[in-house]
Coordinates of C-alpha atoms in Angstrom, one line a residue:
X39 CA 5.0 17.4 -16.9
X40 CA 4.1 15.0 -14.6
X41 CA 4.2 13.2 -11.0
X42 CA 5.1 9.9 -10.4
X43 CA 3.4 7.9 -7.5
X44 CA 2.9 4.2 -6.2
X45 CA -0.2 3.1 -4.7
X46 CA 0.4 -0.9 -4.8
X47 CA -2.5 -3.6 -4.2
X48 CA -2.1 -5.6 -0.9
X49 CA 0.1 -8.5 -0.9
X50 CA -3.0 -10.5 0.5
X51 CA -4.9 -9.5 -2.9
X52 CA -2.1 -10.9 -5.1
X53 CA -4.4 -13.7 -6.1
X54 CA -7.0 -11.7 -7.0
X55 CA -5.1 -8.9 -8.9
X56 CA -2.1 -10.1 -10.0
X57 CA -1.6 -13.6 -9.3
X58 CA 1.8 -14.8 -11.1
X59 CA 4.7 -13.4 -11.8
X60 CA 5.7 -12.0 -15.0
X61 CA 8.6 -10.5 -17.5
X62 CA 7.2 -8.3 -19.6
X63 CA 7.6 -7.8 -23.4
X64 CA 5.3 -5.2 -24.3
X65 CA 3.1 -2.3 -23.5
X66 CA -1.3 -2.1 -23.9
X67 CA -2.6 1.4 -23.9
X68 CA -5.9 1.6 -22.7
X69 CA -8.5 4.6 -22.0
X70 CA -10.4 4.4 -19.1
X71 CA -14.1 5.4 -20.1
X72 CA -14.6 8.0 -17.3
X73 CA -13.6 11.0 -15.7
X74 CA -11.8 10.1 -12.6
X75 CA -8.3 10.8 -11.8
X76 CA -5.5 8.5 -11.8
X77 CA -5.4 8.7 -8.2
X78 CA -8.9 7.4 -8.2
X79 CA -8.8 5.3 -10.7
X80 CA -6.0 3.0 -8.5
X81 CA -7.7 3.4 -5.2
X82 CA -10.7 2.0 -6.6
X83 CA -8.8 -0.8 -8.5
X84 CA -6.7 -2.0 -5.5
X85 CA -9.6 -1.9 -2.8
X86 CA -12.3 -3.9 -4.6
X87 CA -12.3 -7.6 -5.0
X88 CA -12.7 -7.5 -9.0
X89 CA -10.7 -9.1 -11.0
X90 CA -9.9 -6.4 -12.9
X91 CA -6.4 -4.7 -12.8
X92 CA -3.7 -2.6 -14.0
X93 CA -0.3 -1.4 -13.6
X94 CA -0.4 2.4 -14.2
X95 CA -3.3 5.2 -14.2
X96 CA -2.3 8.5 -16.2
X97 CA -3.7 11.7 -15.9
X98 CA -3.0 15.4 -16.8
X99 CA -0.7 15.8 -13.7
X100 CA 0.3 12.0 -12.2
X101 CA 0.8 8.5 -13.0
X102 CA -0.2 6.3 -10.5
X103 CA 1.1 2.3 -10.6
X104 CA -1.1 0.2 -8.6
X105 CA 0.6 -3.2 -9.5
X106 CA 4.3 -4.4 -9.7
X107 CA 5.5 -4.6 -13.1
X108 CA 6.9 -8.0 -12.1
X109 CA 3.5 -9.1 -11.9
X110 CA 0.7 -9.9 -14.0
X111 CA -2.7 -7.6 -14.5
X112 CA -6.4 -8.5 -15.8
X113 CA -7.2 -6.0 -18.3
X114 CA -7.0 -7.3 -21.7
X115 CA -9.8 -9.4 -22.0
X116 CA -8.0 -12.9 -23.2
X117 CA -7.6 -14.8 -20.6
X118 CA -4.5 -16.5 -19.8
X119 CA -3.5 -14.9 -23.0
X120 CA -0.3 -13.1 -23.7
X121 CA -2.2 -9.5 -23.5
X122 CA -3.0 -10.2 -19.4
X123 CA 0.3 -12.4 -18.7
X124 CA 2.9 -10.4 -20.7
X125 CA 1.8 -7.0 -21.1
X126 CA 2.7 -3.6 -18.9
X127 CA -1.0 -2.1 -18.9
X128 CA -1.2 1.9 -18.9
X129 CA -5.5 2.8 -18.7
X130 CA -5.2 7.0 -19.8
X131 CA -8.1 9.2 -17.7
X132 CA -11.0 11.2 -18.6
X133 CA -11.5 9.4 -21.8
X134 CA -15.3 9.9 -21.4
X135 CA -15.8 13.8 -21.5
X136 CA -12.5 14.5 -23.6
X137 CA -11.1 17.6 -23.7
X138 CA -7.8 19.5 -22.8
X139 CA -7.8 17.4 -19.6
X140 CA -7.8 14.1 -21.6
X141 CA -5.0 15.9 -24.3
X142 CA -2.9 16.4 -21.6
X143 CA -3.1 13.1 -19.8
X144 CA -2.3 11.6 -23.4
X145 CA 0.9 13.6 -23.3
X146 CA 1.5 12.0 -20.5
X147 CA 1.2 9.1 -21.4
X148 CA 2.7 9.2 -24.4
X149 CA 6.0 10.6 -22.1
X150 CA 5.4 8.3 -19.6
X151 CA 5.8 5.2 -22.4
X152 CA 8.6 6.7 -24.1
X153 CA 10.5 6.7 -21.0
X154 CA 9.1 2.8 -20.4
X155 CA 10.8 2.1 -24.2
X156 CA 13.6 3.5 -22.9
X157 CA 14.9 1.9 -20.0
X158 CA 14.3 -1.1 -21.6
X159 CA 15.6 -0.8 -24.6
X160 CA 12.2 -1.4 -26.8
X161 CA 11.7 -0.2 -30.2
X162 CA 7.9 1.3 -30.9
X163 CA 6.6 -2.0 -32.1
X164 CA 6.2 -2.9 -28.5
X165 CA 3.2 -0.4 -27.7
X166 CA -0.2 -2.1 -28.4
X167 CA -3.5 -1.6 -28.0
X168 CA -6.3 -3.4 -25.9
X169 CA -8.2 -3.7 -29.4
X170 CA -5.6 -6.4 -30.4
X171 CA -6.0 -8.8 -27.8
X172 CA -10.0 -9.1 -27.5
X173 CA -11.1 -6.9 -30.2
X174 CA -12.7 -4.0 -28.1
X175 CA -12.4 -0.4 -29.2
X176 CA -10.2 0.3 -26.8
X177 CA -8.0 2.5 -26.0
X178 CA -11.4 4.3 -27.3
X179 CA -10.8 8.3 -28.0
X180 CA -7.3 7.5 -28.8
X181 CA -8.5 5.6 -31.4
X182 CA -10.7 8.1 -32.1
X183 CA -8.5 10.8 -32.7
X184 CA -5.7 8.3 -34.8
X185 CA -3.8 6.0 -33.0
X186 CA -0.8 6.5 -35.6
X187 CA -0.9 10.3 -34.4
X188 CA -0.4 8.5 -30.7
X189 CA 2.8 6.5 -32.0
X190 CA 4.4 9.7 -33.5
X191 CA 3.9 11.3 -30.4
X192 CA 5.6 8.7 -28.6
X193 CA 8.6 8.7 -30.9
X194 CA 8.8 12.4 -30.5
X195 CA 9.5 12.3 -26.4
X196 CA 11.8 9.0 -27.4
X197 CA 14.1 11.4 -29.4
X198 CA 14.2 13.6 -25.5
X199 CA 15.0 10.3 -23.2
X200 CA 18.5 8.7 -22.3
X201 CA 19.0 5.3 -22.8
X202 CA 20.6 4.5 -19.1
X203 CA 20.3 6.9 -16.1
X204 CA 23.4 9.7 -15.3
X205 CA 25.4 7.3 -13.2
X206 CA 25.0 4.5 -15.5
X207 CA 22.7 2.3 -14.6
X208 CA 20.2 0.9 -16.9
X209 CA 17.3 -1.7 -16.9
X210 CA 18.5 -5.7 -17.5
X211 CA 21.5 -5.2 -15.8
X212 CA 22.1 -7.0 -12.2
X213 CA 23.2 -5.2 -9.2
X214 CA 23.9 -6.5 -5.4
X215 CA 22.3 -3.9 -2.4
X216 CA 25.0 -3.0 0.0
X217 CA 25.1 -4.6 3.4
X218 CA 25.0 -0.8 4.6
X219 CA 21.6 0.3 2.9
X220 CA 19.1 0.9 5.7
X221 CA 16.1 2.1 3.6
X222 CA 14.1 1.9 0.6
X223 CA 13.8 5.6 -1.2
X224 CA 10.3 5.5 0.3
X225 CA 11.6 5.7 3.5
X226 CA 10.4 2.4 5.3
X227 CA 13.3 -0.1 6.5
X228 CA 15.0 -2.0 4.3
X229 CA 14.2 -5.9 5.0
X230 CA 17.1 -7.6 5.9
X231 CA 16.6 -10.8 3.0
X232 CA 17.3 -7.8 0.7
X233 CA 20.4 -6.3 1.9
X234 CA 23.3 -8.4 0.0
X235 CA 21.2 -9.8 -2.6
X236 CA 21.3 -9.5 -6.7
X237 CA 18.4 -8.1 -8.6
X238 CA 17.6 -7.2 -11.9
X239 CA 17.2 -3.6 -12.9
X240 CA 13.5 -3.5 -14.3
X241 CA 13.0 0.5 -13.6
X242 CA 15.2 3.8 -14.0
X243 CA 14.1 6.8 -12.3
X244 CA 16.5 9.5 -11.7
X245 CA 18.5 8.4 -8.4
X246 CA 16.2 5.5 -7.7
X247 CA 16.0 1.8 -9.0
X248 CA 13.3 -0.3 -9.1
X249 CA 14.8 -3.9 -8.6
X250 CA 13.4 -7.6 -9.7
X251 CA 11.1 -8.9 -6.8
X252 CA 11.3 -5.8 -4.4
X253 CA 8.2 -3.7 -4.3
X254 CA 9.8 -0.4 -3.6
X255 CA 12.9 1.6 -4.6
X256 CA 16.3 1.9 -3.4
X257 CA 18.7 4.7 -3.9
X258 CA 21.6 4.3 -6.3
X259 CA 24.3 4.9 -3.9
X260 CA 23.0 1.6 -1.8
X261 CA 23.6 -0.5 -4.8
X262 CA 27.2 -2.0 -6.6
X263 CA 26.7 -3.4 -10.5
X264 CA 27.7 -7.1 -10.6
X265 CA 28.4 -8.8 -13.7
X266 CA 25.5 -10.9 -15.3
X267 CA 26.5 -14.5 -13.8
X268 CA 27.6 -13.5 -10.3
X269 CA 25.9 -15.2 -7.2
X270 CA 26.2 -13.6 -3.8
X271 CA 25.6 -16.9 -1.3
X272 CA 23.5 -16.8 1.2
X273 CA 23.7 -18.2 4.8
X274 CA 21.1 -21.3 4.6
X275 CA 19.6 -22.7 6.9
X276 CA 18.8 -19.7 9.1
X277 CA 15.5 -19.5 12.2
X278 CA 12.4 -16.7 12.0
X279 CA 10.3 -16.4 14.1
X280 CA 6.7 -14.9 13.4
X281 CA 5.1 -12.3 14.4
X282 CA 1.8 -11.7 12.8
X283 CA -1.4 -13.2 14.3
X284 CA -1.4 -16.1 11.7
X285 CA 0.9 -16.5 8.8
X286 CA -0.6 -19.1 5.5
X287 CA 1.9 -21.9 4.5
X288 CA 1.8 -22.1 0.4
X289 CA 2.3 -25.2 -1.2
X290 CA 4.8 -24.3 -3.5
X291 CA 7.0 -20.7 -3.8
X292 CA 4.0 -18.7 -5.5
X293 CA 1.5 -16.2 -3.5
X294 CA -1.3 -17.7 -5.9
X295 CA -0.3 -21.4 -4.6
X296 CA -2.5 -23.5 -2.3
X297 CA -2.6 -22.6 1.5
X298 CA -1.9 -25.5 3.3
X299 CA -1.6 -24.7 6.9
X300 CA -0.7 -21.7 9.3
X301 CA 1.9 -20.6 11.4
X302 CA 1.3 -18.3 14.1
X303 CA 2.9 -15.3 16.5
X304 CA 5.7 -16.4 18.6
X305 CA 6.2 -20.1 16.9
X306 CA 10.3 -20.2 15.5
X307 CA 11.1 -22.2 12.3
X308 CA 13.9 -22.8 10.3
X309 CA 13.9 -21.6 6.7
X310 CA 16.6 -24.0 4.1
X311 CA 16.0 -21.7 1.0
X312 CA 14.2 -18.3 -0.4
X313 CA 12.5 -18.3 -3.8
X314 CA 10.1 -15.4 -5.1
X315 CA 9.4 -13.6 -1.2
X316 CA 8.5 -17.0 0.2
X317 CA 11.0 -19.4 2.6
X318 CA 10.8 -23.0 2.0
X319 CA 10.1 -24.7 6.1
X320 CA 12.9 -27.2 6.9
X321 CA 9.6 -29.8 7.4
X322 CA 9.1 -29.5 3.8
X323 CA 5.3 -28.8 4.4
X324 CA 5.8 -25.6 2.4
X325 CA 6.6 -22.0 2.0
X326 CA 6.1 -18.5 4.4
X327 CA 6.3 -14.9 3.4
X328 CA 9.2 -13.5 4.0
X329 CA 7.9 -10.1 4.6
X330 CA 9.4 -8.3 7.2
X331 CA 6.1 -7.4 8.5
X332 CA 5.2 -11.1 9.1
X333 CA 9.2 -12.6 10.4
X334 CA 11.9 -11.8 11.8
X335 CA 14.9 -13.3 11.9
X336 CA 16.5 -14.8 14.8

């Protein structure tokens, strides 16, 4: 029906984009007003310095996330509201012209949400619409042609989904990546932070998982289920040393926090705790990515 690709924002535009982390409860359908593809309508998101955002772009043959659904998008008009800081936002293409083109990428859509319902074990109620957060007509031709005709088609893919994935796994539960995994299903390497740590299951997709606080997939096979309260220690305090030009120091464990200071390529520090990608410096002056692009660890 479909294809399913990622195209995430920048880590660098987190505080423009998506600055805070979020859980979501619920799901706000958009249109998008033109006739660009999903593919386009991400690109263009992520590369301009708007703060305008979303998670997913659907059209009549992809969906496209731009943003981690761990983190929270600008597209429903209210603020600090609950619509922007609680909501998994879905824009659907070619609403301007209409047509078989825009039918189909409803479909989609309508698939695509199911399956989102699914793995998380949410009843229809949790599909809105960006009409009821700031009052514009919006999702626009959906509304147009009925929005309860949208929630039925929803329901009728939700009758066609599985509630976990064939091996088991579904979305809440917490699972520890084995010390063997070497990749993420995209291919890159696997950081090393990652390997032996416990995540939350926030995404189901046939062999792949989507884990809490990673922004790629891993394979099934490179994870173990652990049971809700388990805690896999880690070796604290351990030394990186950088090497990127110049790295910022954050005032507190948040992207979105107050630089403070730089480190830069070559200088060694020792790290005393991790919290949300960021290591806390033993001086106490701060927090430093712990991207694997940035550190490495000694």
């Amino acid at each position: 029906m479909y294809v399913f690709k990622q195209n995430l924002v920048a880590t660098e535009n987190y505080s423009i984009k998506c600055p805070y982390s979020m859980t979501a409860e619920f799901i706000v359908v958009h249109n998008t007003a033109n006739d660009a593809t999903a593919e386009n309508e991400v690109a263009y998101m992520i590369g301009n310095k708007n703060q305008v955002s979303f998670h997913y772009a659907v059209d009549d043959q992809e969906v496209v996330q731009g943003v981690p659904i761990n983190r929270n998008t600008w597209h429903a008009g209210d603020g600090n509201g609950e619509g922007n800081r609680k909501g998994i936002s879905i824009e659907i293409c070619y609403s301007k012209s209409g047509g078989t083109r825009f039918d189909q990428a409803e479909k989609n859509a309508a698939h695509f949400i199911a399956t989102l319902l699914r793995e998380r074990g949410w009843s229809i109620e949790k599909v809105k619409k960006h009409q009821d957060f700031s009052n514009k007509y919006c999702p626009h031709r959906t509304l147009d042609k009925g929005w309860n005709g949208f929630i039925q088609m929803i329901k009728s893919y939700l009758n066609d989904i599985p509630v976990i994935s064939s091996q088991g796994f579904k979305v809440g539960e917490k699972v520890r990546v084995k010390e063997s995994a070497t990749q993420y299903a995209t291919g890159q390497a696997l950081a090393w932070f990652v390997k032996g740590s416990i995540y939350e299951v926030t995404k189901v997709a046939g062999d792949k998982l989507l884990l809490s606080d990673i922004i790629s997939w891993v394979w099934i096979d490179d994870v173990e289920k652990v049971s809700a309260n388990t805690v896999i220690p880690k070796s604290y305090p351990f030394l990186v040393e950088i090497i990127c030009d110049e790295l910022n120091i954050r005032q507190k464990a948040d992207f979105n926090s107050k630089v403070v200071g730089t480190v830069k390529r070559g200088e060694v520090y020792t790290i005393t705790k991790e919290e949300n990608g960021l290591g806390k410096l033993k001086s106490g002056v701060g927090y430093i990515s712990m991207n694997p692009n940035y550190i490495k660890k000694k």
